[in-house]
Amino acid sequence: MRDTPRVIDEPALGDAFGDALLAQHGGSEPGVVIERDDGFVDVDRSDYFADVSTDPAWPWLRDRVGESVLDLGAGAGRGSLRLQAEGVDVVALDVSPGAIEVCRARGVVETALGTVADLGSVGPSFDTYLCLGNNLGLIGSESTAAEFFEPLRDVARPGCRLIGTMLDPYRTDNSLHLDYHARNRVSGRLAGEVRIRVRHERTATAWFNLLWASVGELGDIARAHHWELVDASDGTIFCAELRPR
């Protein structure tokens, strides 16, 4: 008698990222599971609860922070907490209910659940958008960049700046990543456009896009959406400052 093939269930759709942060807040070891749409799986061991001043990018970014900040993709609130302690007006924004719960539990005063578009043109205005942890990747893709850049203009003060870090995808010799780059090019996409979901135990987020780009590519995309790359550092992970034109 043949064995009946086992059916492997898909994970339940849910707030896997928030669940992972809540678990870490409760004492679990750091670890966020990332699944790419080609089957590649990795564990992000970043400490989302670490003092942001230990991040090598922080001095570069802090020098460019203004008086009213929107912390994009705030996660566990490490950037918001530091700025709040320094007397800066800051709002922690995240699409993850669990992340917002963690931010509040850790003492972040002002939080918002959703995306920049959810703030609306009549919402608060900001002079600084902060994208820690490579969150400039929230641009998503070359084709969806307008959905990132245009809402920022709606809640921007004159002279506002967008600052954050980005992963340069070309600084790798990993064949799995290089194969993914090649597949993207064949499909007419930038090499560093990735589609991922976050997993935690039996839960997964919906699939979403991130954009990893070189400094030059970031500048080209920003310019196409009426922003200007005015400064950038160098490295596999680089800092960048953009301003609306």
XYZ file of N, CA and C in Angstrom:
735
model
N 0.847 -1.195 0.000
C 0.000 0.000 0.000
C 0.882 1.245 0.000
N 0.595 2.145 -0.934
C 1.389 3.364 -1.023
C 1.014 4.341 0.090
N 2.057 5.057 0.546
C 1.781 6.107 1.523
C 1.010 7.242 0.861
N 0.056 7.778 1.576
C -0.694 8.930 1.082
C 0.194 10.164 1.162
N 0.346 10.888 0.046
C 1.169 12.100 0.095
C 0.671 13.055 1.175
N 1.607 13.585 1.907
C 1.250 14.504 2.983
C 1.005 15.901 2.423
N -0.087 16.507 2.803
C -0.402 17.867 2.381
C 0.197 18.829 3.405
N 1.048 19.715 2.929
C 1.674 20.706 3.812
C 0.846 21.981 3.768
N 0.324 22.360 4.910
C -0.518 23.549 4.990
C 0.309 24.814 4.844
N -0.284 25.821 4.196
C 0.296 27.146 4.168
C 0.133 27.774 5.555
N 1.054 28.641 5.952
C 0.881 29.328 7.233
C -0.342 30.227 7.201
N -0.916 30.464 8.372
C -2.058 31.370 8.472
C -1.601 32.796 8.202
N -2.434 33.576 7.544
C -2.117 34.969 7.263
C -2.291 35.784 8.541
N -1.275 36.526 8.905
C -1.365 37.316 10.131
C -0.173 38.244 10.299
N -0.084 38.828 11.471
C 0.948 39.812 11.782
C 2.195 39.102 12.313
N 2.864 38.356 11.434
C 4.010 37.557 11.866
C 5.139 38.433 12.395
N 5.368 39.577 11.777
C 6.435 40.462 12.252
C 6.112 40.964 13.651
N 4.892 41.420 13.854
C 4.491 41.892 15.176
C 4.534 40.788 16.209
N 4.140 39.587 15.803
C 4.193 38.449 16.724
C 5.630 38.169 17.150
N 6.573 38.257 16.198
C 7.980 38.023 16.517
C 8.497 39.080 17.491
N 8.115 40.350 17.272
C 8.555 41.405 18.187
C 7.934 41.237 19.570
N 6.674 40.867 19.623
C 6.034 40.645 20.916
C 6.708 39.504 21.662
N 7.098 38.462 20.928
C 7.790 37.340 21.557
C 9.135 37.784 22.112
N 9.864 38.593 21.340
C 11.151 39.091 21.817
C 10.963 40.008 23.026
N 9.929 40.828 22.986
C 9.635 41.718 24.113
C 9.345 40.899 25.366
N 8.814 39.702 25.161
C 8.514 38.813 26.281
C 9.695 37.966 26.719
N 10.840 38.106 26.044
C 12.035 37.397 26.472
C 12.585 36.371 25.509
N 11.946 36.167 24.373
C 12.457 35.197 23.405
C 13.715 35.726 22.719
N 14.502 34.818 22.149
C 15.700 35.206 21.430
C 15.321 35.972 20.157
N 16.156 36.965 19.766
C 15.885 37.687 18.523
C 15.897 36.748 17.321
N 14.991 37.002 16.397
C 14.961 36.204 15.180
C 13.675 36.418 14.409
N 13.801 37.000 13.220
C 12.654 37.207 12.336
C 12.932 36.414 11.064
N 12.057 35.490 10.730
C 12.257 34.631 9.563
C 11.742 35.336 8.312
N 12.609 35.435 7.319
C 12.281 36.080 6.049
C 12.251 35.021 4.956
N 11.151 34.961 4.213
C 11.029 34.028 3.092
C 10.903 34.815 1.800
N 11.782 34.559 0.842
C 11.728 35.218 -0.459
C 10.901 34.379 -1.415
N 10.390 34.993 -2.466
C 9.464 34.285 -3.353
C 10.119 33.244 -4.243
N 11.457 33.097 -4.166
C 12.112 32.003 -4.877
C 12.395 30.821 -3.953
N 11.869 30.887 -2.724
C 12.061 29.805 -1.770
C 13.216 30.014 -0.819
N 14.021 31.062 -1.031
C 15.139 31.346 -0.137
C 14.605 31.804 1.218
N 15.154 31.238 2.293
C 14.734 31.571 3.655
C 15.956 31.999 4.457
N 15.792 33.054 5.228
C 16.881 33.554 6.062
C 16.297 33.996 7.400
N 17.145 34.060 8.401
C 16.725 34.531 9.721
C 17.433 35.844 10.012
N 16.653 36.884 10.201
C 17.189 38.191 10.556
C 17.401 38.207 12.069
N 18.672 38.202 12.484
C 19.005 38.191 13.905
C 19.208 39.593 14.462
N 18.791 40.595 13.729
C 18.932 41.970 14.208
C 18.201 42.142 15.529
N 18.807 42.922 16.412
C 18.172 43.205 17.697
C 17.344 44.483 17.548
N 16.057 44.327 17.345
C 15.167 45.467 17.156
C 14.989 46.277 18.428
N 15.516 45.767 19.534
C 15.368 46.428 20.824
C 16.662 47.099 21.278
N 17.715 47.002 20.479
C 19.005 47.583 20.857
C 18.926 49.107 20.860
N 19.739 49.728 21.691
C 19.857 51.181 21.708
C 20.314 51.627 20.323
N 19.565 52.515 19.704
C 19.863 52.913 18.326
C 21.224 53.592 18.212
N 21.734 54.130 19.312
C 23.038 54.799 19.252
C 24.165 53.823 18.965
N 23.907 52.503 19.109
C 24.931 51.499 18.778
C 24.960 51.184 17.285
N 23.988 51.680 16.538
C 23.944 51.463 15.092
C 24.997 52.355 14.432
N 25.904 51.782 13.629
C 26.945 52.609 13.001
C 26.396 53.750 12.153
N 25.178 53.612 11.656
C 24.599 54.655 10.807
C 24.023 55.809 11.614
N 23.831 55.613 12.920
C 23.084 56.603 13.701
C 23.719 57.996 13.700
N 25.022 58.158 13.916
C 25.574 59.517 13.919
C 25.314 60.274 12.613
N 25.455 59.583 11.486
C 25.206 60.202 10.177
C 23.746 60.661 10.089
N 22.844 59.807 10.514
C 21.429 60.127 10.431
C 21.028 61.196 11.453
N 21.535 61.067 12.675
C 21.126 61.995 13.741
C 21.485 63.423 13.401
N 22.596 63.645 12.735
C 23.005 64.994 12.348
C 22.013 65.648 11.404
N 21.141 64.863 10.782
C 20.216 65.377 9.784
C 18.765 65.392 10.271
N 18.542 65.030 11.514
C 17.184 65.005 12.073
C 16.741 66.411 12.439
N 15.498 66.751 12.075
C 14.946 68.053 12.400
C 14.159 68.041 13.696
N 13.062 68.808 13.719
C 12.292 68.987 14.950
C 11.030 68.136 15.012
N 10.574 67.655 13.855
C 9.340 66.869 13.810
C 9.556 65.677 12.886
N 9.531 64.476 13.460
C 10.003 63.288 12.760
C 8.904 62.240 12.633
N 8.833 61.637 11.449
C 8.014 60.444 11.247
C 8.963 59.271 11.096
N 8.896 58.335 12.034
C 9.751 57.150 12.052
C 9.039 56.063 11.245
N 9.471 55.888 9.982
C 8.804 54.988 9.053
C 9.225 53.539 9.287
N 8.249 52.660 9.505
C 8.575 51.277 9.818
C 9.297 51.210 11.147
N 8.667 51.739 12.185
C 9.326 51.959 13.469
C 9.718 50.677 14.189
N 9.085 49.551 13.850
C 9.425 48.301 14.516
C 9.185 48.376 16.008
N 10.212 48.073 16.790
C 10.092 48.120 18.251
C 10.333 49.506 18.816
N 10.530 50.500 17.949
C 10.586 51.891 18.382
C 11.930 52.396 18.846
N 13.017 51.747 18.439
C 14.318 52.171 18.965
C 14.695 53.585 18.542
N 14.375 53.965 17.308
C 14.661 55.326 16.876
C 13.761 56.333 17.552
N 12.482 56.010 17.631
C 11.514 56.915 18.258
C 11.844 57.160 19.724
N 12.214 56.109 20.432
C 12.516 56.250 21.853
C 13.711 57.163 22.080
N 14.757 57.000 21.279
C 15.936 57.841 21.439
C 15.617 59.308 21.158
N 14.918 59.575 20.044
C 14.594 60.953 19.700
C 13.637 61.565 20.721
N 12.673 60.787 21.162
C 11.719 61.248 22.173
C 12.459 61.663 23.451
N 13.446 60.864 23.854
C 14.229 61.174 25.051
C 15.036 62.450 24.879
N 15.358 62.796 23.636
C 16.132 64.007 23.348
C 15.234 65.222 23.122
N 13.912 65.054 23.304
C 12.984 66.165 23.179
C 12.483 66.434 21.777
N 12.752 65.510 20.849
C 12.276 65.664 19.475
C 10.845 65.161 19.368
N 10.001 65.878 18.655
C 8.643 65.409 18.386
C 8.721 64.290 17.346
N 8.256 63.099 17.703
C 8.391 61.954 16.804
C 7.142 61.092 16.861
N 6.732 60.607 15.697
C 5.615 59.676 15.576
C 6.161 58.371 15.019
N 5.881 57.273 15.716
C 6.295 55.941 15.254
C 5.187 55.364 14.385
N 5.508 55.095 13.127
C 4.530 54.576 12.167
C 4.914 53.165 11.753
N 3.955 52.244 11.777
C 4.206 50.884 11.308
C 2.880 50.262 10.879
N 2.956 49.342 9.914
C 1.753 48.644 9.458
C 1.433 47.452 10.348
N 2.323 47.126 11.267
C 2.154 45.960 12.135
C 1.515 46.354 13.460
N 0.314 45.839 13.767
C -0.297 46.130 15.067
C 0.584 45.678 16.229
N 1.242 44.532 16.068
C 2.114 44.052 17.128
C 3.286 44.977 17.371
N 3.858 45.515 16.300
C 4.965 46.458 16.449
C 4.511 47.707 17.190
N 3.340 48.221 16.840
C 2.813 49.400 17.522
C 2.550 49.084 18.994
N 2.055 47.898 19.291
C 1.837 47.489 20.687
C 3.152 47.486 21.454
N 4.215 46.973 20.819
C 5.525 46.953 21.462
C 6.035 48.377 21.671
N 5.890 49.229 20.662
C 6.317 50.627 20.800
C 5.659 51.280 22.008
N 4.367 51.103 22.134
C 3.638 51.713 23.256
C 4.086 51.127 24.585
N 4.274 49.810 24.622
C 4.702 49.155 25.857
C 6.077 49.649 26.299
N 6.894 50.031 25.330
C 8.239 50.503 25.645
C 8.298 51.996 25.917
N 7.164 52.690 25.762
C 7.106 54.089 26.151
C 7.040 55.102 25.037
N 6.874 54.658 23.777
C 6.707 55.624 22.692
C 5.358 56.305 22.856
N 5.350 57.616 22.877
C 4.123 58.369 23.177
C 3.211 58.477 21.962
N 3.783 58.850 20.818
C 2.977 59.071 19.616
C 3.202 57.937 18.625
N 2.136 57.213 18.295
C 2.232 56.112 17.343
C 1.108 56.231 16.315
N 1.319 55.576 15.177
C 0.293 55.538 14.135
C 0.376 54.187 13.436
N -0.769 53.565 13.244
C -0.837 52.273 12.577
C -1.208 52.469 11.115
N -0.385 51.952 10.220
C -0.698 52.040 8.796
C 0.503 52.507 8.002
N 0.230 53.090 6.846
C 1.267 53.627 5.975
C 1.185 55.147 5.960
N 2.132 55.779 5.280
C 2.095 57.233 5.161
C 0.791 57.683 4.513
N 0.315 56.914 3.544
C -0.930 57.282 2.859
C -2.101 57.332 3.824
N -2.055 56.539 4.888
C -3.149 56.520 5.854
C -3.192 57.773 6.726
N -2.095 58.540 6.771
C -2.092 59.764 7.562
C -2.957 60.840 6.919
N -3.019 60.844 5.583
C -3.850 61.807 4.874
C -3.207 63.182 4.811
N -3.667 63.961 3.853
C -3.096 65.290 3.637
C -3.433 66.260 4.756
N -4.404 65.924 5.611
C -4.769 66.819 6.710
C -4.154 66.359 8.023
N -3.290 65.366 7.967
C -2.645 64.859 9.168
C -1.503 65.758 9.604
N -0.688 65.313 10.572
C 0.446 66.106 11.031
C 1.476 66.264 9.932
N 2.265 67.320 10.018
C 3.316 67.530 9.028
C 4.670 67.304 9.687
N 5.657 66.948 8.869
C 6.963 66.553 9.376
C 8.064 67.227 8.577
N 9.186 67.482 9.259
C 10.345 67.994 8.539
C 11.393 66.912 8.309
N 11.187 65.721 8.905
C 12.129 64.622 8.726
C 11.383 63.301 8.646
N 11.714 62.509 7.640
C 11.252 61.127 7.554
C 12.462 60.236 7.818
N 12.336 59.366 8.808
C 13.449 58.516 9.226
C 13.177 57.071 8.841
N 14.114 56.475 8.094
C 13.982 55.091 7.645
C 15.164 54.277 8.157
N 15.085 53.837 9.396
C 16.132 53.007 9.984
C 16.051 51.580 9.455
N 17.107 50.812 9.702
C 17.070 49.385 9.391
C 16.831 49.074 7.933
N 17.449 49.865 7.041
C 17.288 49.677 5.590
C 15.854 49.907 5.127
N 15.111 50.720 5.861
C 13.712 50.949 5.514
C 13.515 51.860 4.311
N 14.590 52.384 3.732
C 14.415 53.018 2.423
C 13.955 51.978 1.407
N 14.156 50.715 1.730
C 13.655 49.633 0.884
C 12.148 49.604 0.778
N 11.446 50.351 1.666
C 9.980 50.412 1.600
C 9.494 51.113 0.335
N 10.411 51.709 -0.422
C 10.053 52.214 -1.754
C 9.378 51.104 -2.546
N 9.781 49.871 -2.307
C 9.070 48.703 -2.828
C 9.581 48.198 -4.161
N 9.470 49.015 -5.177
C 9.928 48.646 -6.515
C 9.931 49.905 -7.371
N 10.558 49.804 -8.518
C 10.585 50.942 -9.436
C 9.177 51.319 -9.869
N 8.318 50.328 -10.051
C 6.967 50.592 -10.557
C 6.010 51.102 -9.486
N 6.329 50.878 -8.208
C 5.424 51.315 -7.131
C 6.005 52.475 -6.325
N 7.117 53.046 -6.772
C 7.789 54.093 -5.998
C 6.890 55.301 -5.748
N 5.993 55.594 -6.684
C 5.095 56.744 -6.502
C 4.240 56.586 -5.251
N 3.865 55.359 -4.927
C 3.045 55.106 -3.745
C 3.800 55.387 -2.457
N 5.120 55.412 -2.553
C 5.954 55.750 -1.401
C 6.218 57.250 -1.346
N 6.653 57.822 -2.449
C 7.104 59.206 -2.453
C 5.977 60.229 -2.394
N 4.888 60.013 -3.116
C 3.856 61.037 -3.208
C 3.173 61.334 -1.872
N 2.794 60.317 -1.076
C 2.183 60.641 0.222
C 3.123 61.397 1.161
N 4.423 61.187 1.026
C 5.368 61.915 1.876
C 5.279 63.413 1.636
N 5.056 63.800 0.397
C 4.944 65.221 0.074
C 3.711 65.840 0.722
N 2.655 65.040 0.886
C 1.398 65.562 1.415
C 1.498 65.959 2.884
N 2.423 65.354 3.614
C 2.542 65.660 5.045
C 3.932 66.207 5.355
N 4.521 66.890 4.363
C 5.878 67.413 4.520
C 5.857 68.917 4.753
N 6.717 69.358 5.637
C 6.948 70.783 5.820
C 7.951 71.261 4.770
N 7.970 72.551 4.469
C 8.981 73.068 3.538
C 10.385 72.717 4.023
N 11.228 72.278 3.108
C 12.594 71.929 3.463
C 12.750 70.577 4.115
N 11.724 69.741 4.019
C 11.794 68.434 4.680
C 12.852 67.549 4.026
N 13.253 66.513 4.755
C 14.256 65.576 4.254
C 13.838 64.155 4.592
N 14.219 63.248 3.734
C 14.025 61.813 3.923
C 15.399 61.212 4.128
N 15.626 60.617 5.305
C 16.935 60.048 5.608
C 16.769 58.596 6.033
N 17.761 57.787 5.724
C 17.675 56.389 6.127
C 18.796 55.570 5.534
N 18.675 54.268 5.675
C 19.691 53.354 5.159
C 19.084 52.438 4.103
N 19.965 51.978 3.232
C 19.585 51.140 2.102
C 20.647 50.067 1.909
N 20.237 48.882 1.512
C 21.150 47.791 1.192
C 21.481 47.829 -0.295
N 22.781 47.898 -0.616
C 23.222 47.829 -2.008
C 23.309 46.349 -2.397
N 22.421 45.866 -3.276
C 22.365 44.427 -3.568
C 23.549 43.917 -4.377
N 24.293 44.834 -4.995
C 25.366 44.411 -5.889
C 26.642 44.035 -5.142
N 26.691 44.340 -3.870
C 27.877 44.020 -3.075
C 27.712 42.646 -2.436
N 27.598 41.645 -3.290
C 27.470 40.267 -2.835
C 28.088 39.335 -3.865
N 28.579 38.207 -3.380
C 29.017 37.152 -4.294
C 28.237 35.867 -4.043
N 27.113 35.993 -3.295
C 26.255 34.842 -3.009
C 25.504 34.444 -4.284
N 25.733 33.225 -4.758
C 25.145 32.787 -6.025
C 23.625 32.776 -5.977
N 23.038 32.524 -4.801
C 21.581 32.516 -4.692
C 21.013 33.914 -4.943
N 21.714 34.937 -4.446
C 21.271 36.305 -4.680
C 21.545 36.730 -6.125
N 22.681 36.333 -6.644
C 23.016 36.690 -8.022
C 22.040 36.052 -9.014
N 21.628 34.811 -8.737
C 20.619 34.154 -9.587
C 19.290 34.910 -9.527
N 18.954 35.390 -8.345
C 17.713 36.163 -8.175
C 17.800 37.467 -8.960
N 18.954 38.120 -8.903
C 19.158 39.341 -9.687
C 18.940 39.067 -11.175
N 19.507 37.958 -11.646
C 19.387 37.624 -13.069
C 17.935 37.383 -13.448
N 17.196 36.704 -12.580
C 15.778 36.459 -12.850
C 15.007 37.770 -12.931
N 15.336 38.702 -12.048
C 14.677 40.005 -12.080
C 14.945 40.723 -13.400
N 16.187 40.703 -13.841
C 16.525 41.398 -15.082
C 15.770 40.820 -16.271
N 15.665 39.493 -16.321
C 14.925 38.845 -17.407
C 13.469 39.307 -17.405
N 12.934 39.568 -16.209
C 11.535 39.993 -16.073
C 11.355 41.499 -16.220
N 12.451 42.211 -16.498
C 12.354 43.654 -16.703
C 12.363 44.467 -15.435
N 12.767 43.848 -14.323
C 12.825 44.557 -13.052
C 14.265 44.909 -12.707
N 14.414 45.838 -11.773
C 15.739 46.094 -11.236
C 16.221 44.857 -10.494
N 17.522 44.641 -10.507
C 18.077 43.429 -9.902
C 17.723 43.303 -8.434
N 17.645 44.430 -7.734
C 17.434 44.396 -6.285
C 15.992 44.454 -5.830
N 15.052 44.295 -6.735
C 13.649 44.235 -6.307
C 13.369 42.843 -5.752
N 12.905 42.781 -4.509
C 12.632 41.489 -3.888
C 11.186 41.431 -3.404
N 10.644 40.235 -3.418
C 9.297 40.001 -2.890
C 9.438 38.993 -1.759
N 9.005 39.389 -0.566
C 9.207 38.562 0.615
C 7.944 38.521 1.475
N 7.984 37.625 2.448
C 7.025 37.661 3.535
C 7.763 37.295 4.811
N 7.203 37.711 5.936
C 7.785 37.408 7.242
C 7.015 36.241 7.842
N 7.767 35.296 8.422
C 7.169 34.119 9.048
C 7.436 34.124 10.550
N 6.475 33.654 11.306
C 6.677 33.419 12.736
C 5.803 32.245 13.143
N 6.468 31.167 13.564
C 5.762 29.944 13.918
C 4.824 29.541 12.780
N 3.512 29.537 12.973
C 2.598 29.092 11.906
C 1.878 30.246 11.217
N 2.433 31.444 11.373
C 1.815 32.643 10.804
C 2.764 33.298 9.806
N 2.200 33.923 8.786
C 2.997 34.665 7.804
C 2.269 35.952 7.435
N 3.046 36.987 7.140
C 2.457 38.198 6.589
C 2.055 37.943 5.139
N 1.326 38.867 4.572
C 1.115 38.843 3.125
C 2.457 39.112 2.442
N 2.583 38.686 1.190
C 3.774 38.980 0.419
C 3.855 40.489 0.158
N 5.057 41.032 0.220
C 5.233 42.454 -0.071
C 6.589 42.665 -0.732
N 6.737 43.825 -1.363
C 7.949 44.133 -2.118
C 8.875 45.052 -1.328
N 10.163 44.808 -1.486
C 11.202 45.708 -1.002
C 12.142 46.007 -2.167
N 12.765 47.171 -2.102
C 13.728 47.542 -3.135
C 15.094 47.725 -2.511
N 16.069 46.933 -2.955
C 17.468 47.168 -2.631
C 18.106 47.780 -3.877
N 18.822 48.860 -3.699
C 19.318 49.594 -4.862
C 20.686 50.187 -4.586
N 21.416 50.450 -5.654
C 22.675 51.188 -5.540
C 22.362 52.662 -5.302
N 23.375 53.420 -4.928
C 23.192 54.857 -4.739
C 22.676 55.486 -6.035
N 23.258 55.104 -7.165
C 22.832 55.665 -8.440
C 21.392 55.345 -8.773
N 20.991 54.097 -8.556
C 19.610 53.703 -8.831
C 18.637 54.443 -7.920
N 18.996 54.580 -6.645
C 18.132 55.307 -5.720
C 17.951 56.746 -6.182
N 19.054 57.370 -6.613
C 18.956 58.740 -7.095
C 18.080 58.869 -8.324
N 18.177 57.934 -9.246
C 17.360 57.964 -10.468
C 15.880 57.807 -10.149
N 15.568 56.871 -9.253
C 14.164 56.631 -8.900
C 13.591 57.840 -8.173
N 14.353 58.392 -7.244
C 13.878 59.568 -6.511
C 13.608 60.727 -7.462
N 14.520 60.951 -8.393
C 14.379 62.060 -9.339
C 13.139 61.907 -10.199
N 12.818 60.678 -10.548
C 11.628 60.435 -11.367
C 10.351 60.777 -10.620
N 10.438 60.885 -9.290
C 9.257 61.185 -8.476
C 9.426 62.501 -7.718
N 10.249 63.391 -8.302
C 10.391 64.765 -7.829
C 11.040 64.868 -6.455
N 11.970 63.960 -6.190
C 12.848 64.047 -5.036
C 14.281 64.054 -5.538
N 15.192 64.555 -4.722
C 16.587 64.638 -5.121
C 17.467 63.989 -4.055
N 18.360 63.108 -4.489
C 19.353 62.538 -3.591
C 20.440 63.582 -3.391
N 20.551 64.123 -2.172
C 21.490 65.221 -1.933
C 22.764 64.771 -1.231
N 22.744 63.593 -0.617
C 23.944 63.117 0.064
C 23.820 61.612 0.295
N 24.946 60.933 0.299
C 24.944 59.492 0.567
C 26.323 59.081 1.039
N 26.350 58.063 1.896
C 27.611 57.468 2.325
C 27.918 56.282 1.408
N 28.933 55.509 1.764
C 29.328 54.380 0.936
C 29.266 53.105 1.760
N 29.081 51.972 1.081
C 29.118 50.693 1.777
C 28.028 49.758 1.316
N 28.107 48.514 1.779
C 27.063 47.537 1.469
C 25.725 48.024 1.988
N 25.741 48.605 3.183
C 24.598 49.350 3.704
C 25.012 50.812 3.712
N 24.291 51.664 3.004
C 24.662 53.059 2.936
C 23.550 53.960 3.449
N 23.945 55.131 3.906
C 22.998 56.151 4.361
C 22.699 57.094 3.202
N 21.500 57.625 3.192
C 21.125 58.541 2.117
C 20.200 59.613 2.652
N 20.309 60.788 2.061
C 19.416 61.912 2.352
C 18.788 62.361 1.046
N 17.459 62.460 1.043
C 16.730 62.924 -0.127
C 15.837 64.097 0.275
N 15.608 64.979 -0.685
C 14.712 66.106 -0.440
C 13.789 66.295 -1.632
N 12.547 66.757 -1.388
C 11.634 66.988 -2.512
C 12.115 68.157 -3.356
N 11.861 68.052 -4.660
C 12.238 69.134 -5.582
C 11.029 70.005 -5.871
